[in-house]
Amino acid sequence: MGVKTRVVQVGQHSIGSQAFTVIAGPCSVEDQNQLRLAGEFTQKNGARLLRGGIFKMRTDPASFQGLGLQALEWISSLKKELSMPLVTEITDARHIEPLLPVVDMFQVGTRNMYNYALLKELGKTKTPVLLKRGFSALAEEWLLAAEYVLKEGNPNVVLCERGIRTFEKATRNTLDLGIVPWVKARSDLPVLVDPSHGTGVSALVPAMCWAAAAAGADGIMVEVHPDPAKAKSDGYQALSFEAFGQMMAQLRQVVKAMGRSLD
Ligand code: PEP
Ligand code: MN
């Protein structure tokens, strides 16, 4: 059973291939030192793509909104230095053009899964799109949101389960791992899992990274910060370097047991 997964190429890396994808990095890009440290450490430990929000969709308008366009120049040169493709959230169709030269994969956040105007604009590019599931979206609605990008001519769509809102308050969201095999039986799009937003608790993240691999996901996206206590966003769910290193050592075993590899 199941559908053969399409491969989505991001830089040198193929998402949906035999390789299990690890996207890692801070929730928000804060400064050069932070992004460099996160990129170097996570890459050395098996991450292939670097994440980091330049524009943030925050619930509270008074909280840190991201560095914005003024940071693009140094981000661009740092990215070349690290030679890691960059995944960042697109929050406004007007930012597609300035971000295009720097960004290797556009992340559509949970709040924008229903922003069909944005999805259509992303469909007019060929840049890969990481489409997060809306926190109250049915899986069917999530797949139909992906169609908005595909229909415009961009075949490079990757899905990302990031937890949904339920009655449970112990975790920030309820990570719906059961939806991974459900989607993979119905769609050829690669499926990633984001255990950071899916749990909202750093101590719970490693187990859900391993579980995502065991559930048949094509990869994970995980928040990692050089100093989580000082993070400008989502520090409570970020892995420290030490925790990331330990998680990756174990992930290597789980991924191998699933017939895949991290490289
Ligand atoms: C993020 O990845 O930092 C983020 C804001 O994700 P989500 O849209 O899933 O909340
Ligand atoms: Mn975050």
mmCIF file of C-alpha atoms and ligand atoms in Angstrom:
data_model
loop_
_atom_site.group_PDB
_atom_site.id
_atom_site.type_symbol
_atom_site.label_atom_id
_atom_site.label_comp_id
_atom_site.label_asym_id
_atom_site.label_seq_id
_atom_site.Cartn_x
_atom_site.Cartn_y
_atom_site.Cartn_z
ATOM 1 C CA MET A 1 0.000 0.000 0.000
ATOM 2 C CA GLY A 2 1.011 3.606 -0.162
ATOM 3 C CA VAL A 3 1.952 6.026 -2.884
ATOM 4 C CA LYS A 4 5.467 6.446 -4.244
ATOM 5 C CA THR A 5 6.831 9.640 -2.741
ATOM 6 C CA ARG A 6 7.909 12.447 -5.055
ATOM 7 C CA VAL A 7 11.372 13.837 -4.475
ATOM 8 C CA VAL A 8 11.638 17.555 -3.770
ATOM 9 C CA GLN A 9 15.110 18.920 -4.371
ATOM 10 C CA VAL A 10 16.328 21.658 -2.024
ATOM 11 C CA GLY A 11 19.877 22.661 -2.907
ATOM 12 C CA GLN A 12 21.944 19.458 -2.886
ATOM 13 C CA HIS A 13 19.432 17.669 -0.677
ATOM 14 C CA SER A 14 16.541 15.491 -1.866
ATOM 15 C CA ILE A 15 13.501 15.448 0.431
ATOM 16 C CA GLY A 16 11.427 12.285 0.010
ATOM 17 C CA SER A 17 14.369 10.163 -1.119
ATOM 18 C CA GLN A 18 15.946 7.317 0.863
ATOM 19 C CA ALA A 19 17.655 9.994 2.962
ATOM 20 C CA PHE A 20 15.762 11.105 6.076
ATOM 21 C CA THR A 21 15.763 14.910 6.133
ATOM 22 C CA VAL A 22 16.712 16.881 9.228
ATOM 23 C CA ILE A 23 15.971 20.606 9.152
ATOM 24 C CA ALA A 24 17.333 22.327 12.252
ATOM 25 C CA GLY A 25 18.000 25.805 13.556
ATOM 26 C CA PRO A 26 16.543 28.524 15.707
ATOM 27 C CA CYS A 27 12.912 29.588 15.752
ATOM 28 C CA SER A 28 13.983 33.151 14.862
ATOM 29 C CA VAL A 29 17.155 34.424 13.261
ATOM 30 C CA GLU A 30 18.524 36.762 15.964
ATOM 31 C CA ASP A 31 22.105 37.661 14.996
ATOM 32 C CA GLN A 32 25.054 36.421 12.955
ATOM 33 C CA ASN A 33 26.747 34.589 15.790
ATOM 34 C CA GLN A 34 23.585 32.717 16.775
ATOM 35 C CA LEU A 35 22.822 31.561 13.228
ATOM 36 C CA ARG A 36 26.447 30.623 12.479
ATOM 37 C CA LEU A 37 26.777 28.545 15.674
ATOM 38 C CA ALA A 38 23.437 26.812 15.078
ATOM 39 C CA GLY A 39 24.264 26.077 11.432
ATOM 40 C CA GLU A 40 27.745 24.734 12.121
ATOM 41 C CA PHE A 41 26.691 22.524 15.017
ATOM 42 C CA THR A 42 23.554 21.068 13.495
ATOM 43 C CA GLN A 43 25.245 20.389 10.144
ATOM 44 C CA LYS A 44 28.139 18.613 11.854
ATOM 45 C CA ASN A 45 25.562 16.429 13.616
ATOM 46 C CA GLY A 46 23.595 15.467 10.506
ATOM 47 C CA ALA A 47 21.194 18.339 9.723
ATOM 48 C CA ARG A 48 21.072 19.123 6.005
ATOM 49 C CA LEU A 49 18.919 22.265 5.935
ATOM 50 C CA LEU A 50 19.021 25.316 8.166
ATOM 51 C CA ARG A 51 15.822 26.879 9.488
ATOM 52 C CA GLY A 52 15.315 30.329 10.963
ATOM 53 C CA GLY A 53 12.458 32.821 10.898
ATOM 54 C CA ILE A 54 13.221 36.253 9.431
ATOM 55 C CA PHE A 55 9.571 37.319 9.616
ATOM 56 C CA LYS A 56 7.691 35.880 12.582
ATOM 57 C CA MET A 57 3.949 35.337 12.949
ATOM 58 C CA ARG A 58 3.571 36.025 16.663
ATOM 59 C CA THR A 59 0.300 35.793 18.563
ATOM 60 C CA ASP A 60 1.203 38.937 20.520
ATOM 61 C CA PRO A 61 2.025 41.927 18.282
ATOM 62 C CA ALA A 62 4.201 43.313 21.082
ATOM 63 C CA SER A 63 6.616 40.350 20.917
ATOM 64 C CA PHE A 64 9.680 40.001 18.625
ATOM 65 C CA GLN A 65 8.547 40.050 14.999
ATOM 66 C CA GLY A 66 11.824 38.975 13.362
ATOM 67 C CA LEU A 67 14.732 40.943 11.901
ATOM 68 C CA GLY A 68 13.020 41.465 8.557
ATOM 69 C CA LEU A 69 14.511 42.449 5.200
ATOM 70 C CA GLN A 70 17.415 44.430 6.654
ATOM 71 C CA ALA A 71 19.092 41.141 7.719
ATOM 72 C CA LEU A 72 19.020 39.558 4.248
ATOM 73 C CA GLU A 73 22.480 40.666 3.156
ATOM 74 C CA TRP A 74 24.406 39.062 5.998
ATOM 75 C CA ILE A 75 22.127 36.007 6.025
ATOM 76 C CA SER A 76 22.922 35.500 2.350
ATOM 77 C CA SER A 77 26.694 35.571 2.866
ATOM 78 C CA LEU A 78 26.529 33.409 6.002
ATOM 79 C CA LYS A 79 24.445 30.851 4.156
ATOM 80 C CA LYS A 80 27.141 30.538 1.478
ATOM 81 C CA GLU A 81 29.813 30.211 4.153
ATOM 82 C CA LEU A 82 27.890 27.376 5.833
ATOM 83 C CA SER A 83 26.795 25.893 2.507
ATOM 84 C CA MET A 84 23.420 24.936 3.933
ATOM 85 C CA PRO A 85 20.113 25.641 2.188
ATOM 86 C CA LEU A 86 17.846 27.988 4.150
ATOM 87 C CA VAL A 87 14.212 27.362 5.083
ATOM 88 C CA THR A 88 12.333 30.446 6.286
ATOM 89 C CA GLU A 89 8.710 31.405 6.769
ATOM 90 C CA ILE A 90 6.936 33.570 4.216
ATOM 91 C CA THR A 91 4.238 35.634 5.891
ATOM 92 C CA ASP A 92 3.351 38.085 3.128
ATOM 93 C CA ALA A 93 3.267 37.635 -0.662
ATOM 94 C CA ARG A 94 5.045 40.995 -1.020
ATOM 95 C CA HIS A 95 8.149 39.420 0.521
ATOM 96 C CA ILE A 96 8.466 36.648 -2.080
ATOM 97 C CA GLU A 97 10.516 38.781 -4.466
ATOM 98 C CA PRO A 98 13.092 40.112 -1.962
ATOM 99 C CA LEU A 99 13.421 36.707 -0.282
ATOM 100 C CA LEU A 100 13.764 34.653 -3.504
ATOM 101 C CA PRO A 101 17.542 35.125 -3.929
ATOM 102 C CA VAL A 102 18.270 34.086 -0.329
ATOM 103 C CA VAL A 103 15.670 31.440 0.472
ATOM 104 C CA ASP A 104 15.866 27.810 -0.702
ATOM 105 C CA MET A 105 12.528 26.721 0.736
ATOM 106 C CA PHE A 106 9.549 28.854 1.747
ATOM 107 C CA GLN A 107 7.804 27.738 4.923
ATOM 108 C CA VAL A 108 4.080 28.458 5.102
ATOM 109 C CA GLY A 109 3.212 28.577 8.781
ATOM 110 C CA THR A 110 0.226 27.061 10.493
ATOM 111 C CA ARG A 111 -1.607 30.403 10.544
ATOM 112 C CA ASN A 112 -1.283 30.802 6.778
ATOM 113 C CA MET A 113 -2.311 27.342 5.611
ATOM 114 C CA TYR A 114 -5.658 28.831 4.589
ATOM 115 C CA ASN A 115 -4.082 31.892 2.927
ATOM 116 C CA TYR A 116 -4.880 30.759 -0.596
ATOM 117 C CA ALA A 117 -3.727 34.041 -2.154
ATOM 118 C CA LEU A 118 -0.257 33.466 -0.674
ATOM 119 C CA LEU A 119 -0.263 29.800 -1.745
ATOM 120 C CA LYS A 120 -1.158 30.767 -5.314
ATOM 121 C CA GLU A 121 1.694 33.280 -5.459
ATOM 122 C CA LEU A 122 4.124 30.625 -4.190
ATOM 123 C CA GLY A 123 2.788 28.320 -6.874
ATOM 124 C CA LYS A 124 4.030 30.753 -9.516
ATOM 125 C CA THR A 125 7.626 30.221 -8.355
ATOM 126 C CA LYS A 126 9.617 26.992 -8.518
ATOM 127 C CA THR A 127 11.035 27.434 -5.010
ATOM 128 C CA PRO A 128 10.107 24.494 -2.744
ATOM 129 C CA VAL A 129 7.288 25.132 -0.269
ATOM 130 C CA LEU A 130 7.090 23.570 3.191
ATOM 131 C CA LEU A 131 3.378 23.649 3.950
ATOM 132 C CA LYS A 132 2.575 23.334 7.620
ATOM 133 C CA ARG A 133 -0.782 21.935 8.694
ATOM 134 C CA GLY A 134 -3.173 24.523 10.096
ATOM 135 C CA PHE A 135 -3.579 23.940 13.817
ATOM 136 C CA SER A 136 -7.278 23.304 13.340
ATOM 137 C CA ALA A 137 -7.164 21.890 9.821
ATOM 138 C CA LEU A 138 -8.525 18.565 8.718
ATOM 139 C CA ALA A 139 -5.927 16.529 6.861
ATOM 140 C CA GLU A 140 -8.134 16.772 3.767
ATOM 141 C CA GLU A 141 -8.053 20.575 3.956
ATOM 142 C CA TRP A 142 -4.266 20.444 4.311
ATOM 143 C CA LEU A 143 -3.959 18.336 1.142
ATOM 144 C CA LEU A 144 -6.298 20.712 -0.697
ATOM 145 C CA ALA A 145 -4.192 23.692 0.436
ATOM 146 C CA ALA A 146 -1.196 21.960 -1.176
ATOM 147 C CA GLU A 147 -3.222 21.759 -4.409
ATOM 148 C CA TYR A 148 -3.340 25.578 -4.520
ATOM 149 C CA VAL A 149 0.467 25.619 -4.922
ATOM 150 C CA LEU A 150 0.622 22.620 -7.262
ATOM 151 C CA LYS A 151 -2.153 23.919 -9.528
ATOM 152 C CA GLU A 152 -0.186 27.087 -10.305
ATOM 153 C CA GLY A 153 2.699 24.985 -11.597
ATOM 154 C CA ASN A 154 5.053 24.553 -8.654
ATOM 155 C CA PRO A 155 5.469 20.790 -8.028
ATOM 156 C CA ASN A 156 7.878 21.272 -5.118
ATOM 157 C CA VAL A 157 5.605 20.940 -2.108
ATOM 158 C CA VAL A 158 6.494 19.223 1.171
ATOM 159 C CA LEU A 159 3.934 18.785 3.972
ATOM 160 C CA CYS A 160 4.727 19.333 7.649
ATOM 161 C CA GLU A 161 2.636 18.078 10.565
ATOM 162 C CA ARG A 162 3.203 20.469 13.486
ATOM 163 C CA GLY A 163 0.487 19.576 15.954
ATOM 164 C CA ILE A 164 -3.166 20.499 16.196
ATOM 165 C CA ARG A 165 -5.246 22.172 18.873
ATOM 166 C CA THR A 166 -7.153 19.746 21.086
ATOM 167 C CA PHE A 167 -8.545 19.804 24.634
ATOM 168 C CA GLU A 168 -5.149 18.668 25.956
ATOM 169 C CA LYS A 169 -3.199 21.423 27.697
ATOM 170 C CA ALA A 170 -0.148 19.453 28.884
ATOM 171 C CA THR A 171 1.503 20.071 25.528
ATOM 172 C CA ARG A 172 1.373 23.245 23.396
ATOM 173 C CA ASN A 173 -0.275 21.310 20.571
ATOM 174 C CA THR A 174 -1.200 17.662 20.080
ATOM 175 C CA LEU A 175 1.247 16.129 17.635
ATOM 176 C CA ASP A 176 -0.850 14.046 15.259
ATOM 177 C CA LEU A 177 1.626 11.340 14.274
ATOM 178 C CA GLY A 178 -1.188 9.061 13.173
ATOM 179 C CA ILE A 179 -1.827 11.385 10.262
ATOM 180 C CA VAL A 180 1.621 10.660 8.785
ATOM 181 C CA PRO A 181 0.820 7.168 7.438
ATOM 182 C CA TRP A 182 -2.704 8.407 6.575
ATOM 183 C CA VAL A 183 -1.306 11.154 4.345
ATOM 184 C CA LYS A 184 1.413 8.962 2.910
ATOM 185 C CA ALA A 185 -1.207 6.456 1.772
ATOM 186 C CA ARG A 186 -3.074 9.192 -0.122
ATOM 187 C CA SER A 187 -0.524 11.694 -1.387
ATOM 188 C CA ASP A 188 2.871 11.515 -3.072
ATOM 189 C CA LEU A 189 4.084 14.644 -1.300
ATOM 190 C CA PRO A 190 6.911 14.133 1.217
ATOM 191 C CA VAL A 191 5.786 14.541 4.842
ATOM 192 C CA LEU A 192 7.902 16.072 7.604
ATOM 193 C CA VAL A 193 7.109 16.364 11.311
ATOM 194 C CA ASP A 194 7.850 19.336 13.569
ATOM 195 C CA PRO A 195 8.064 17.984 17.139
ATOM 196 C CA SER A 196 9.110 21.403 18.511
ATOM 197 C CA HIS A 197 5.763 23.112 17.911
ATOM 198 C CA GLY A 198 4.055 19.733 18.146
ATOM 199 C CA THR A 199 4.921 19.457 21.845
ATOM 200 C CA GLY A 200 6.140 22.915 22.899
ATOM 201 C CA VAL A 201 8.337 21.260 25.533
ATOM 202 C CA SER A 202 12.027 20.665 24.785
ATOM 203 C CA ALA A 203 12.196 17.547 26.999
ATOM 204 C CA LEU A 204 9.484 15.883 24.871
ATOM 205 C CA VAL A 205 11.035 16.725 21.510
ATOM 206 C CA PRO A 206 13.629 13.891 21.139
ATOM 207 C CA ALA A 207 11.075 11.092 21.657
ATOM 208 C CA MET A 208 8.776 12.645 19.041
ATOM 209 C CA CYS A 209 11.703 12.973 16.578
ATOM 210 C CA TRP A 210 12.321 9.249 16.878
ATOM 211 C CA ALA A 211 8.602 8.473 16.721
ATOM 212 C CA ALA A 212 8.262 10.574 13.551
ATOM 213 C CA ALA A 213 10.939 8.478 11.851
ATOM 214 C CA ALA A 214 9.247 5.269 13.029
ATOM 215 C CA ALA A 215 5.868 6.522 11.756
ATOM 216 C CA GLY A 216 7.303 6.783 8.241
ATOM 217 C CA ALA A 217 7.864 10.541 7.989
ATOM 218 C CA ASP A 218 10.411 11.695 5.421
ATOM 219 C CA GLY A 219 12.118 13.951 7.931
ATOM 220 C CA ILE A 220 11.806 16.334 10.829
ATOM 221 C CA MET A 221 12.116 20.036 11.426
ATOM 222 C CA VAL A 222 13.432 20.831 14.878
ATOM 223 C CA GLU A 223 14.249 24.054 16.738
ATOM 224 C CA VAL A 224 17.805 24.273 18.094
ATOM 225 C CA HIS A 225 19.353 27.280 19.836
ATOM 226 C CA PRO A 226 22.883 27.872 21.170
ATOM 227 C CA ASP A 227 21.355 29.254 24.368
ATOM 228 C CA PRO A 228 17.645 28.323 24.585
ATOM 229 C CA ALA A 229 17.066 30.352 27.766
ATOM 230 C CA LYS A 230 17.999 33.525 25.862
ATOM 231 C CA ALA A 231 15.989 32.810 22.692
ATOM 232 C CA LYS A 232 13.747 35.632 21.452
ATOM 233 C CA SER A 233 11.026 33.138 20.537
ATOM 234 C CA ASP A 234 10.092 29.567 21.471
ATOM 235 C CA GLY A 235 13.128 29.000 23.751
ATOM 236 C CA TYR A 236 11.168 26.575 25.972
ATOM 237 C CA GLN A 237 10.832 24.140 23.096
ATOM 238 C CA ALA A 238 14.306 24.553 21.557
ATOM 239 C CA LEU A 239 16.910 21.828 21.943
ATOM 240 C CA SER A 240 20.307 22.831 23.315
ATOM 241 C CA PHE A 241 23.331 21.693 21.296
ATOM 242 C CA GLU A 242 23.906 18.884 23.779
ATOM 243 C CA ALA A 243 20.292 17.683 23.553
ATOM 244 C CA PHE A 244 20.364 17.906 19.738
ATOM 245 C CA GLY A 245 23.571 15.848 19.576
ATOM 246 C CA GLN A 246 22.058 13.143 21.773
ATOM 247 C CA MET A 247 18.776 13.140 19.864
ATOM 248 C CA MET A 248 20.618 12.745 16.540
ATOM 249 C CA ALA A 249 22.737 9.819 17.776
ATOM 250 C CA GLN A 250 19.572 7.890 18.630
ATOM 251 C CA LEU A 251 17.725 9.101 15.520
ATOM 252 C CA ARG A 252 20.474 7.569 13.388
ATOM 253 C CA GLN A 253 19.552 4.140 14.811
ATOM 254 C CA VAL A 254 15.799 4.576 14.338
ATOM 255 C CA VAL A 255 16.234 5.829 10.785
ATOM 256 C CA LYS A 256 18.475 2.842 9.990
ATOM 257 C CA ALA A 257 15.873 0.454 11.395
ATOM 258 C CA MET A 258 13.380 2.044 8.978
ATOM 259 C CA GLY A 259 15.682 1.309 6.021
ATOM 260 C CA ARG A 260 16.800 4.908 5.556
ATOM 261 C CA SER A 261 19.841 6.980 6.428
ATOM 262 C CA LEU A 262 20.639 10.498 7.596
ATOM 263 C CA ASP A 263 23.080 11.249 4.754
HETATM 264 C C1 PEP B 1 7.925 28.146 13.352
HETATM 265 O O1 PEP B 1 8.292 27.185 12.656
HETATM 266 O O2 PEP B 1 8.700 28.811 14.058
HETATM 267 C C2 PEP B 1 6.477 28.444 13.414
HETATM 268 C C3 PEP B 1 6.021 29.645 13.738
HETATM 269 O O3 PEP B 1 5.712 27.384 13.132
HETATM 270 P P1 PEP B 1 4.110 27.209 13.119
HETATM 271 O O4 PEP B 1 3.626 28.030 11.981
HETATM 272 O O5 PEP B 1 3.949 25.734 12.935
HETATM 273 O O6 PEP B 1 3.603 27.668 14.458
HETATM 274 MN MN MN B 2 8.978 28.567 16.537
#
